[in-house]
Coordinates of C-alpha atoms and ligand atoms in Angstrom, one line a residue:
X1 CA -172.6 -33.1 152.0
X2 CA -172.6 -29.3 152.4
X3 CA -173.3 -27.2 149.3
X4 CA -170.1 -26.0 147.6
X5 CA -170.8 -22.5 148.8
X6 CA -170.6 -23.6 152.4
X7 CA -167.6 -25.8 151.9
X8 CA -165.7 -22.9 150.4
X9 CA -166.4 -21.0 153.6
X10 CA -165.3 -23.7 155.9
X11 CA -161.8 -22.6 156.4
X12 CA -163.0 -19.2 157.4
X13 CA -165.7 -20.6 159.7
X14 CA -163.4 -22.8 161.6
X15 CA -160.6 -20.3 161.8
X16 CA -162.9 -18.0 163.7
X17 CA -164.9 -20.4 165.7
X18 CA -165.9 -18.3 168.7
X19 CA -169.5 -17.3 168.7
X20 CA -171.3 -15.0 171.1
X21 CA -174.9 -15.8 172.2
X22 CA -176.8 -12.9 173.6
X23 CA -179.6 -14.2 175.9
X24 CA -182.7 -12.0 175.6
X25 CA -185.4 -14.2 177.2
X26 CA -185.9 -12.1 180.3
X27 CA -186.6 -9.1 178.1
X28 CA -187.6 -9.8 174.5
X29 CA -189.0 -13.2 175.5
X30 CA -191.0 -12.1 178.6
X31 CA -192.3 -8.8 177.1
X32 CA -194.4 -10.9 174.7
X33 CA -195.6 -13.3 177.3
X34 CA -199.0 -12.5 178.9
X35 CA -198.8 -14.6 182.0
X36 CA -197.1 -12.4 184.6
X37 CA -193.8 -13.7 186.1
X38 CA -193.2 -12.6 189.7
X39 CA -190.1 -10.4 190.2
X40 CA -188.2 -12.9 192.3
X41 CA -188.5 -15.5 189.6
X42 CA -187.3 -13.1 186.9
X43 CA -184.3 -12.2 189.2
X44 CA -183.5 -15.9 189.8
X45 CA -183.8 -16.6 186.0
X46 CA -181.2 -13.9 185.3
X47 CA -178.9 -15.3 188.0
X48 CA -179.2 -18.8 186.7
X49 CA -178.6 -17.6 183.1
X50 CA -175.5 -15.8 184.3
X51 CA -174.3 -19.2 185.7
X52 CA -174.8 -20.8 182.3
X53 CA -171.8 -18.9 180.9
X54 CA -173.4 -16.2 178.7
X55 CA -171.4 -13.0 178.3
X56 CA -174.5 -10.9 177.8
X57 CA -177.9 -11.4 179.5
X58 CA -180.5 -8.8 178.6
X59 CA -182.5 -8.2 181.8
X60 CA -185.5 -6.0 181.3
X61 CA -186.9 -2.9 179.5
X62 CA -187.3 0.6 180.9
X63 CA -190.5 1.0 178.9
X64 CA -193.7 2.4 180.3
X65 CA -195.6 -0.1 182.4
X66 CA -198.7 1.0 180.4
X67 CA -197.1 -0.5 177.3
X68 CA -195.5 -3.6 178.8
X69 CA -197.0 -4.5 182.2
X70 CA -194.9 -7.7 182.3
X71 CA -191.8 -5.6 182.7
X72 CA -193.2 -2.9 185.1
X73 CA -190.8 -4.2 187.8
X74 CA -187.6 -3.0 185.9
X75 CA -186.3 -1.0 188.8
X76 CA -186.4 -3.9 191.2
X77 CA -185.0 -6.3 188.6
X78 CA -181.8 -4.3 187.9
X79 CA -181.2 -3.8 191.6
X80 CA -181.8 -7.3 192.8
X81 CA -180.1 -9.6 190.3
X82 CA -176.5 -10.6 190.8
X83 CA -173.7 -9.3 188.6
X84 CA -171.2 -11.9 187.5
X85 CA -167.8 -10.9 186.5
X86 CA -167.4 -10.7 182.7
X87 CA -171.2 -10.7 182.1
X88 CA -172.9 -7.6 180.8
X89 CA -176.6 -6.9 181.6
X90 CA -178.1 -4.5 179.0
X91 CA -181.6 -3.1 179.6
X92 CA -183.8 -1.9 176.7
X93 CA -184.4 1.9 176.7
X94 CA -187.1 3.1 174.3
X95 CA -186.5 6.9 174.7
X96 CA -185.0 9.7 176.9
X97 CA -187.5 9.1 179.7
X98 CA -186.5 5.4 179.8
X99 CA -182.8 6.4 179.9
X100 CA -183.4 8.8 182.7
X101 CA -185.1 6.1 184.8
X102 CA -182.4 3.6 184.0
X103 CA -179.7 6.1 185.0
X104 CA -181.6 6.9 188.3
X105 CA -181.1 3.3 189.4
X106 CA -177.4 3.9 189.6
X107 CA -176.6 0.3 188.6
X108 CA -177.2 0.1 184.9
X109 CA -174.0 -0.2 182.9
X110 CA -175.3 -1.0 179.5
X111 CA -178.4 -0.1 177.5
X112 CA -179.9 -1.2 174.2
X113 CA -181.7 1.2 171.9
X114 CA -183.8 0.4 168.9
X115 CA -184.6 1.9 165.6
X116 CA -186.9 0.4 162.9
X117 CA -186.2 0.0 159.3
X118 CA -189.7 0.8 158.3
X119 CA -191.6 4.1 158.7
X120 CA -194.9 2.3 159.2
X121 CA -193.5 0.2 162.1
X122 CA -191.7 3.2 163.6
X123 CA -194.8 5.4 163.5
X124 CA -196.9 2.7 165.1
X125 CA -194.3 1.9 167.8
X126 CA -192.7 5.2 168.7
X127 CA -194.9 7.7 166.9
X128 CA -192.1 9.0 164.7
X129 CA -190.9 8.1 161.3
X130 CA -187.5 6.5 160.9
X131 CA -185.5 9.7 160.4
X132 CA -187.1 11.4 163.5
X133 CA -186.7 8.4 165.6
X134 CA -183.1 8.1 164.6
X135 CA -182.5 11.7 165.8
X136 CA -184.1 10.9 169.1
X137 CA -182.2 7.7 169.7
X138 CA -178.9 9.3 168.7
X139 CA -179.5 11.8 171.5
X140 CA -180.3 9.0 173.9
X141 CA -177.1 7.2 172.9
X142 CA -175.1 10.5 173.4
X143 CA -176.4 11.0 176.9
X144 CA -175.7 7.3 177.8
X145 CA -172.1 7.5 176.5
X146 CA -171.6 10.7 178.5
X147 CA -172.6 8.7 181.6
X148 CA -170.2 5.9 180.7
X149 CA -173.0 3.5 179.7
X150 CA -172.3 1.2 176.9
X151 CA -174.9 1.1 174.1
X152 CA -176.0 -1.8 171.9
X153 CA -178.3 -1.0 169.0
X154 CA -181.1 -2.9 167.5
X155 CA -182.7 -2.5 164.1
X156 CA -186.3 -3.9 164.1
X157 CA -188.2 -5.4 161.1
X158 CA -185.1 -5.9 158.9
X159 CA -186.7 -8.0 156.3
X160 CA -190.5 -7.7 156.8
X161 CA -192.9 -5.3 158.5
X162 CA -196.4 -6.2 159.7
X163 CA -197.7 -2.9 158.4
X164 CA -195.9 -2.3 155.1
X165 CA -194.7 -5.7 154.0
X166 CA -191.2 -5.9 152.5
X167 CA -188.5 -3.7 153.9
X168 CA -185.8 -2.1 151.8
X169 CA -182.3 -3.5 152.7
X170 CA -180.9 0.1 152.1
X171 CA -183.0 1.4 154.9
X172 CA -181.6 -1.3 157.2
X173 CA -178.1 -0.4 156.2
X174 CA -178.8 3.3 156.9
X175 CA -180.2 2.7 160.4
X176 CA -177.4 0.3 161.3
X177 CA -174.8 2.9 160.1
X178 CA -176.4 5.7 162.1
X179 CA -176.5 3.6 165.2
X180 CA -172.8 2.7 164.9
X181 CA -171.9 6.3 164.1
X182 CA -173.7 7.5 167.2
X183 CA -171.5 5.2 169.4
X184 CA -173.2 1.8 169.6
X185 CA -170.6 -0.9 170.0
X186 CA -172.7 -3.4 168.0
X187 CA -175.9 -3.5 166.1
X188 CA -178.3 -6.4 166.2
X189 CA -180.4 -6.9 163.1
X190 CA -183.8 -8.1 164.1
X191 CA -186.3 -10.0 162.0
X192 CA -188.9 -9.0 164.6
X193 CA -191.8 -11.0 163.0
X194 CA -189.7 -13.9 161.9
X195 CA -190.7 -13.8 158.2
X196 CA -187.2 -13.9 156.8
X197 CA -185.9 -16.7 154.7
X198 CA -182.3 -17.4 153.5
X199 CA -183.0 -15.5 150.3
X200 CA -184.4 -12.3 151.9
X201 CA -182.0 -12.4 154.8
X202 CA -179.1 -12.9 152.5
X203 CA -180.0 -10.0 150.3
X204 CA -180.5 -7.7 153.4
X205 CA -177.1 -8.8 154.9
X206 CA -175.2 -8.3 151.6
X207 CA -176.5 -4.7 151.5
X208 CA -175.7 -3.9 155.1
X209 CA -172.2 -5.5 154.9
X210 CA -171.3 -3.1 152.1
X211 CA -171.1 -0.3 154.7
X212 CA -170.9 -2.1 158.1
X213 CA -168.2 -4.7 159.0
X214 CA -169.5 -8.2 160.2
X215 CA -167.7 -7.8 163.5
X216 CA -170.0 -5.0 164.4
X217 CA -173.2 -7.0 163.7
X218 CA -175.3 -9.5 165.5
X219 CA -178.5 -11.2 164.2
X220 CA -181.8 -11.6 166.0
X221 CA -184.2 -14.0 164.5
X222 CA -187.7 -15.0 165.6
X223 CA -188.7 -18.5 164.7
X224 CA -192.3 -17.8 163.6
X225 CA -192.0 -19.8 160.4
X226 CA -189.2 -22.1 161.5
X227 CA -186.5 -20.3 159.5
X228 CA -184.3 -18.9 162.3
X229 CA -181.5 -21.5 162.2
X230 CA -181.2 -21.4 158.5
X231 CA -180.9 -17.7 158.7
X232 CA -178.2 -18.0 161.4
X233 CA -176.3 -20.3 159.1
X234 CA -176.4 -17.8 156.2
X235 CA -175.3 -15.0 158.7
X236 CA -172.4 -17.2 159.8
X237 CA -171.4 -17.7 156.2
X238 CA -171.2 -14.0 155.8
X239 CA -168.9 -13.6 158.7
X240 CA -171.3 -12.7 161.6
X241 CA -170.4 -14.3 164.9
X242 CA -173.1 -13.0 167.3
X243 CA -176.8 -13.9 167.6
X244 CA -179.6 -13.2 170.1
X245 CA -181.8 -15.9 171.4
X246 CA -184.3 -16.6 174.1
X247 CA -184.3 -19.5 176.6
X248 CA -187.0 -22.0 175.9
X249 CA -188.0 -19.8 172.9
X250 CA -189.8 -17.5 175.3
X251 CA -191.8 -14.9 173.6
X252 CA -194.4 -14.9 170.9
X253 CA -195.4 -13.0 167.9
X254 CA -198.4 -10.7 168.4
X255 CA -199.2 -10.9 164.7
X256 CA -199.3 -14.7 164.6
X257 CA -201.4 -16.4 167.2
X258 CA -199.7 -19.4 168.7
X259 CA -196.5 -18.8 166.8
X260 CA -193.2 -19.3 168.4
X261 CA -191.2 -16.4 169.6
X262 CA -187.5 -15.8 169.5
X263 CA -185.1 -18.4 168.2
X264 CA -184.7 -20.7 171.3
X265 CA -181.3 -20.5 172.9
X266 CA -181.1 -24.3 173.3
X267 CA -181.7 -24.8 169.6
X268 CA -179.0 -22.3 168.7
X269 CA -176.5 -23.8 171.1
X270 CA -177.0 -27.3 169.8
X271 CA -176.6 -26.0 166.3
X272 CA -173.5 -24.0 167.1
X273 CA -171.8 -26.8 169.0
X274 CA -172.6 -29.4 166.3
X275 CA -171.0 -27.1 163.8
X276 CA -167.8 -26.6 165.7
X277 CA -168.4 -23.2 167.4
X278 CA -167.3 -22.4 170.9
X279 CA -169.8 -20.3 172.9
X280 CA -168.7 -20.8 176.5
X281 CA -172.3 -21.6 177.4
X282 CA -173.3 -24.8 179.0
X283 CA -176.3 -26.3 177.1
X284 CA -177.2 -28.8 179.9
X285 CA -177.4 -25.9 182.4
X286 CA -179.6 -23.9 180.0
X287 CA -182.0 -26.9 179.7
X288 CA -182.1 -27.3 183.5
X289 CA -182.8 -23.6 183.8
X290 CA -185.7 -23.8 181.3
X291 CA -187.1 -26.8 183.4
X292 CA -186.7 -24.8 186.6
X293 CA -188.4 -21.7 185.0
X294 CA -191.4 -23.7 183.7
X295 CA -192.0 -25.1 187.2
X296 CA -191.4 -21.9 189.0
X297 CA -193.5 -19.6 186.8
X298 CA -196.2 -22.1 185.8
X299 CA -195.2 -22.1 182.2
X300 CA -194.9 -24.9 179.7
X301 CA -192.4 -23.6 177.2
X302 CA -189.9 -25.9 175.6
X303 CA -187.4 -25.5 172.8
X304 CA -187.1 -28.5 170.4
X305 CA -183.7 -29.3 171.7
X306 CA -184.7 -28.9 175.4
X307 CA -187.7 -31.2 174.9
X308 CA -185.5 -33.8 173.2
X309 CA -182.9 -33.7 175.9
X310 CA -185.4 -34.0 178.7
X311 CA -187.1 -37.0 176.9
X312 CA -183.7 -38.7 176.6
X313 CA -183.0 -38.1 180.2
X314 CA -186.2 -39.6 181.3
X315 CA -185.7 -42.5 178.8
X316 CA -189.2 -42.0 177.6
X317 CA -187.9 -41.6 174.1
X318 CA -188.0 -44.6 171.7
Ligands
ZN401 ZN1 -187.1 -9.8 169.1

């Protein structure tokens, strides 16, 4: 039996039962993985993900190879992967130099920019406090829009920061508002280190939703402490219908050795389907793609749902 709170929201949930899943494995996932994945395998991963039915597949990051060697091949990636009709392929752009390089490829149509909700995190990551980094990324967004590039915004560390601890929800709201004002079509709220629980995520969302409509928001949870799906549920309850996830849970958390990375796409899809949401994404194909990727890249990464479905297939399960 669902809690009363959730039952009360049922009519709303089923009336708007489309849900958009943004696949970020090739970027957010791989950038945290140490074992290098050859360019041609990344390209095939992006193509296979496109065939699964995602509307958005984030492909790479135009970050300096010094910071993220795994994604040093961003130029080749954007030029080599196929472009399916109706699918957008954002690339992460950390600063003006990254945007310049992305524009120079001539094929990038969408970028993602990010701002943090904590000064400590922002200083450590981009060497500016939140206010200064906002100014810089508003400039990046402006240039992108002038070049007819769509811009998606991210807010990092929305509930907890590895350097300062708790994050003020008001700060998250301010960064989200600024990103939307500057022209982002959507802002994804990221629990970068996966420390959020229903209680803290709920409080953060309630504050943000005072000034930003749910239709303009996505959520981005890491599953470090196994709270990601509970946090998606509470986000759905508050009217949000878009979430980021990573195939096979690719990625990791640099602050927690051995911890899982992003919420796994397979787990999110199983959850959404089981709760009556349409995503347009074929879960079987995603599991097949994860299997292919593990074999091709020499990885052994499995989502809980992927592992269960594979076990059922091979009838090795009791
Ligand atoms: Zn992330």
